[in-house]
PDB file of C-alpha atoms in Angstrom:
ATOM      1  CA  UNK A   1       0.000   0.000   0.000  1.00 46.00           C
ATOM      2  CA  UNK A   2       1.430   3.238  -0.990  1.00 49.00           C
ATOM      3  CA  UNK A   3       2.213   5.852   2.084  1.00 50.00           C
ATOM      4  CA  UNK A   4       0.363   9.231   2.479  1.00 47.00           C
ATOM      5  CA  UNK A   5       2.182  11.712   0.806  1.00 51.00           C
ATOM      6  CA  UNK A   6       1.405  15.337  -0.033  1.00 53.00           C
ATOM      7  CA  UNK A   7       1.827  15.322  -3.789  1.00 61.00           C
ATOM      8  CA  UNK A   8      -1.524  13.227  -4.380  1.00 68.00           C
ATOM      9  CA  UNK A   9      -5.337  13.047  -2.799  1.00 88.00           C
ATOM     10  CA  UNK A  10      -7.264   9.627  -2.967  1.00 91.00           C
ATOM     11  CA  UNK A  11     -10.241  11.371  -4.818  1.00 94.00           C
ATOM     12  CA  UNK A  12      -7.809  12.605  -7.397  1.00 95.00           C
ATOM     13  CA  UNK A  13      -6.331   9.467  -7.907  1.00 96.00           C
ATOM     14  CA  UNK A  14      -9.641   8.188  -8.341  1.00 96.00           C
ATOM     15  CA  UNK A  15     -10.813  10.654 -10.981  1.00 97.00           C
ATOM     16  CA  UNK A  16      -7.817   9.764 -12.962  1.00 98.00           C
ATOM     17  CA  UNK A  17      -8.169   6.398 -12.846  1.00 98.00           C
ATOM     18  CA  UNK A  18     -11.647   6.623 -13.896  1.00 98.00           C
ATOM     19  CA  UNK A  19     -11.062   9.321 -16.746  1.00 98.00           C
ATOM     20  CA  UNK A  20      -7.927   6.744 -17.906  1.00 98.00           C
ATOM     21  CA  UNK A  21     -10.143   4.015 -17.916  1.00 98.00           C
ATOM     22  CA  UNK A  22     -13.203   5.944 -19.825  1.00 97.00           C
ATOM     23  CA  UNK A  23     -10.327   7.048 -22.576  1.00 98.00           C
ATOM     24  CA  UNK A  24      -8.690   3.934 -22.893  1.00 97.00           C
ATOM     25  CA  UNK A  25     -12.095   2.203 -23.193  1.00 96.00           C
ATOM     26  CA  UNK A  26     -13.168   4.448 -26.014  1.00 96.00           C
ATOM     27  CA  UNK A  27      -9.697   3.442 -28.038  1.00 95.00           C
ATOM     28  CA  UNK A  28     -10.444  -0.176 -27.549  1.00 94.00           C
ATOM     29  CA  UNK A  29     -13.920   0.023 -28.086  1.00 91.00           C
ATOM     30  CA  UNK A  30     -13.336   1.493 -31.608  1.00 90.00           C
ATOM     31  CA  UNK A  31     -10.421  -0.387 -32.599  1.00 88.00           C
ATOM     32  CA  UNK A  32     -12.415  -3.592 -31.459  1.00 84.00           C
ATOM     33  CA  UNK A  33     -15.295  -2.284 -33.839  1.00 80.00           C
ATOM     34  CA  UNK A  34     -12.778  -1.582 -36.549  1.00 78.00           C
ATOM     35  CA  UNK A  35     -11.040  -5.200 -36.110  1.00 70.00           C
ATOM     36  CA  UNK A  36     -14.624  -7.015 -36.417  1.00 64.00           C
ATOM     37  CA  UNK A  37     -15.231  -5.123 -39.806  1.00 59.00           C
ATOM     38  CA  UNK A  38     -11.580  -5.515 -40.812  1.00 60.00           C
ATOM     39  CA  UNK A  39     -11.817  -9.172 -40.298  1.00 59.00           C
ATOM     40  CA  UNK A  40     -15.645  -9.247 -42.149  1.00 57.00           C
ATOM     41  CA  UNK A  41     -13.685  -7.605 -45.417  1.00 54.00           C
ATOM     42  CA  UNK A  42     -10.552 -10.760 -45.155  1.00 52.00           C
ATOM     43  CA  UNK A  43      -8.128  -8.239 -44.259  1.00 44.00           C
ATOM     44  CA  UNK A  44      -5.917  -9.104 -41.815  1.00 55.00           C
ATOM     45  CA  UNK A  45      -4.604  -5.636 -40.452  1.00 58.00           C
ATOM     46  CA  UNK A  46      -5.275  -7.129 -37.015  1.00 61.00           C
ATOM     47  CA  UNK A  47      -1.626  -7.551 -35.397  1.00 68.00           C
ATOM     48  CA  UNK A  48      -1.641 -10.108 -33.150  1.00 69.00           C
ATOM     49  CA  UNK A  49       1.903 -11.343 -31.019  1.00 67.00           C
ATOM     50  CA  UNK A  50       2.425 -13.827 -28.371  1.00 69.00           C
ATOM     51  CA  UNK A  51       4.066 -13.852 -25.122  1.00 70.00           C
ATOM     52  CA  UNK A  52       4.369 -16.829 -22.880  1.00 67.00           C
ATOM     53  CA  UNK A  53       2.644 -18.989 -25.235  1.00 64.00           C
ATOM     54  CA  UNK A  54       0.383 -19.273 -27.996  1.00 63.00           C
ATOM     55  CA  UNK A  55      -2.600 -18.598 -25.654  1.00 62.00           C
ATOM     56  CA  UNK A  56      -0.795 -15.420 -24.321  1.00 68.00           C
ATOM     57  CA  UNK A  57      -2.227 -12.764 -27.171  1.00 77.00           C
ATOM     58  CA  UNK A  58      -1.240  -9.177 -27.039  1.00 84.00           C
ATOM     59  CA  UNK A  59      -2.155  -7.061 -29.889  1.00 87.00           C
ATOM     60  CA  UNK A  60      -0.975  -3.384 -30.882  1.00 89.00           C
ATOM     61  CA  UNK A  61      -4.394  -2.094 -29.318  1.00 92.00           C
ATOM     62  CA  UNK A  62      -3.094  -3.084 -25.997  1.00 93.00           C
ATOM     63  CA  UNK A  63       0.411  -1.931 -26.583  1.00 93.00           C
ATOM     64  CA  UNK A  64      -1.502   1.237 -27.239  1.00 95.00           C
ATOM     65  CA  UNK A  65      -3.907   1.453 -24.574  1.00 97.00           C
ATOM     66  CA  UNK A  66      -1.660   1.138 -22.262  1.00 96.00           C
ATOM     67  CA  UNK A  67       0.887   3.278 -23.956  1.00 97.00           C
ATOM     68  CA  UNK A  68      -2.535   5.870 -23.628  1.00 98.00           C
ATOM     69  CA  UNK A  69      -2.602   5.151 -19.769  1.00 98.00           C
ATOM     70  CA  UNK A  70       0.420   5.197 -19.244  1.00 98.00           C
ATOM     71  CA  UNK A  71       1.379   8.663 -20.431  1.00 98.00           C
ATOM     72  CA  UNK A  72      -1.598  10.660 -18.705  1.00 98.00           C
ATOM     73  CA  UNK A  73      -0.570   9.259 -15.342  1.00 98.00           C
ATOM     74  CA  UNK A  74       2.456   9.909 -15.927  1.00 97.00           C
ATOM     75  CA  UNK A  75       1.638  13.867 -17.101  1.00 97.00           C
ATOM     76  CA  UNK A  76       0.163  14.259 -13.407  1.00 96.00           C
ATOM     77  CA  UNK A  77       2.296  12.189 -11.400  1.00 96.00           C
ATOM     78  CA  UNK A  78       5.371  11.682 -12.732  1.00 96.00           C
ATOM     79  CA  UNK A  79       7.305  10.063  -9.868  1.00 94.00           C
ATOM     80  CA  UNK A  80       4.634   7.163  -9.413  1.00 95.00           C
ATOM     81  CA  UNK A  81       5.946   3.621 -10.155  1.00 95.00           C
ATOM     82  CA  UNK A  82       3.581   2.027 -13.089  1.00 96.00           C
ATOM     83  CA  UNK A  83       3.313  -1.460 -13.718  1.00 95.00           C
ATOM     84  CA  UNK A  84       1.533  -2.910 -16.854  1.00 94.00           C
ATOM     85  CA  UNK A  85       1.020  -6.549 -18.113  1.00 88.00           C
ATOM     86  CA  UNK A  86       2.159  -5.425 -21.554  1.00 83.00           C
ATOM     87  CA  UNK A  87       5.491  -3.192 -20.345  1.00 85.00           C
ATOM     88  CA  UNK A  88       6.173  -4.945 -17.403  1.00 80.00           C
ATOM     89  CA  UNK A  89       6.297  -8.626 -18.821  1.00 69.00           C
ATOM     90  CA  UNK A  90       9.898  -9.225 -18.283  1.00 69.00           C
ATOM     91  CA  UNK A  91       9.718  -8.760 -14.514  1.00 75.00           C
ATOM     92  CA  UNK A  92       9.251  -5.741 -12.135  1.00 81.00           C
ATOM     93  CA  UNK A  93      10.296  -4.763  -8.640  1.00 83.00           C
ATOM     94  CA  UNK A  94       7.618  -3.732  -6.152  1.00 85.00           C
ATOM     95  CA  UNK A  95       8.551  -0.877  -3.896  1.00 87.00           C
ATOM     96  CA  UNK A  96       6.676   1.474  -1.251  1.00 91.00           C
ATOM     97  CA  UNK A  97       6.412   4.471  -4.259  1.00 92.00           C
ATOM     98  CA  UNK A  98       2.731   4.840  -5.333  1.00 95.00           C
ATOM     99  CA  UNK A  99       1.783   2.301  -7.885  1.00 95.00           C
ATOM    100  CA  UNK A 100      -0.256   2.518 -10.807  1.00 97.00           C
ATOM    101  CA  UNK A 101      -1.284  -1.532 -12.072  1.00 96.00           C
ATOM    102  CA  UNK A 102      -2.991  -1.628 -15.679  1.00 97.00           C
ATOM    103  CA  UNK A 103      -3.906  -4.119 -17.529  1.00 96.00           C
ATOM    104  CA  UNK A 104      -5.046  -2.284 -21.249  1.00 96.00           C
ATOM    105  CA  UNK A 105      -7.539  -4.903 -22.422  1.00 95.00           C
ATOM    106  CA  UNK A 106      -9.079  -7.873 -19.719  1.00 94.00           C
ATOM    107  CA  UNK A 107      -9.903  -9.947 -22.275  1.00 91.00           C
ATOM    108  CA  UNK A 108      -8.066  -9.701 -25.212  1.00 89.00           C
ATOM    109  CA  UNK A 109      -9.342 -13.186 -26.585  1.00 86.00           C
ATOM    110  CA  UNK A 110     -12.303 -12.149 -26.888  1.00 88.00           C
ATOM    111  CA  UNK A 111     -11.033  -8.585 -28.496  1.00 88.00           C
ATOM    112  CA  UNK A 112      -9.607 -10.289 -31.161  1.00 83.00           C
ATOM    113  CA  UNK A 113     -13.090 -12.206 -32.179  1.00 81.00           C
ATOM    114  CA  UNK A 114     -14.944  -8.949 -31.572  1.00 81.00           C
ATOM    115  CA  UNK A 115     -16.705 -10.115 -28.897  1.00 83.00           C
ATOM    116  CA  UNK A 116     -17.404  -6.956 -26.513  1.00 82.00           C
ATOM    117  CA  UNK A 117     -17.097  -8.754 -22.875  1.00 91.00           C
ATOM    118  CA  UNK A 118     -13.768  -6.775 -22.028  1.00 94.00           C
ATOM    119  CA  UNK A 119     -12.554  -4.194 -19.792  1.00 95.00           C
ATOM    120  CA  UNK A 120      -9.956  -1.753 -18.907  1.00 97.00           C
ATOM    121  CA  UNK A 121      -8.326  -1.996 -15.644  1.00 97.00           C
ATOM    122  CA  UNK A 122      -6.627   0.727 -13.610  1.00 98.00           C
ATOM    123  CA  UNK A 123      -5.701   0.315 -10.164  1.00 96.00           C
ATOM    124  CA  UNK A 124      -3.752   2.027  -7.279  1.00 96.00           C
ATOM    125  CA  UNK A 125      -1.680   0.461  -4.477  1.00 90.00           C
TER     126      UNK A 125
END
């Protein structure tokens, strides 16, 4: 759990997580949208890579959602450790700074088949 400090309030640190999470759920929402109709037309713009495993999917929407994230945390809290499945898959070490955890698409199986049961995670420890 991150100590009290003076340079952030939990109800702004909740309104940015929320207005992160609204954002990057717009982004994915359309790109999801524009995947489905992409697919429909045989055109395989979708970029899809692996990590652990086959299974493992990450696509370029989650690189960018959480790239999205990412940067307006960063813009108001610049010193806050951020961890994110997509950036932090080779390993990172928890300390007592402020964390940001994001995951830019829960569900990125069923992102790729256009499927809309996913979600944008942003959370604060």
């Amino acid at each position: 759990m991150a100590k009290e400090s003076k340079d952030f309030k939990v109800g702004e640190i909740l309104r940015l997580a929320k207005e992160c999470a609204l954002q990057a759920g717009e982004f994915v929402a359309k790109a999801r949208r524009k995947n489905f109709v992409d697919r429909q037309n045989n055109i395989e713009n979708v970029k899809i890579m692996t990590k652990s495993n086959t299974s493992d999917v990450v696509t370029e929407t989650d690189q960018k959602s959480e790239a999205l994230i990412t940067s307006m945390i960063r813009k108001r809290y610049p010193k806050h450790q951020i961890i994110g499945e997509e950036s932090s898959s080779g390993g990172y070490n928890l300390t007592d700074k402020p964390t940001w955890i994001i995951d830019p698409i829960d569900g990125t199986t069923n992102f790729l088949h256009g499927f809309p049961y996913t979600c944008v995670l942003v959370s604060f420890a």
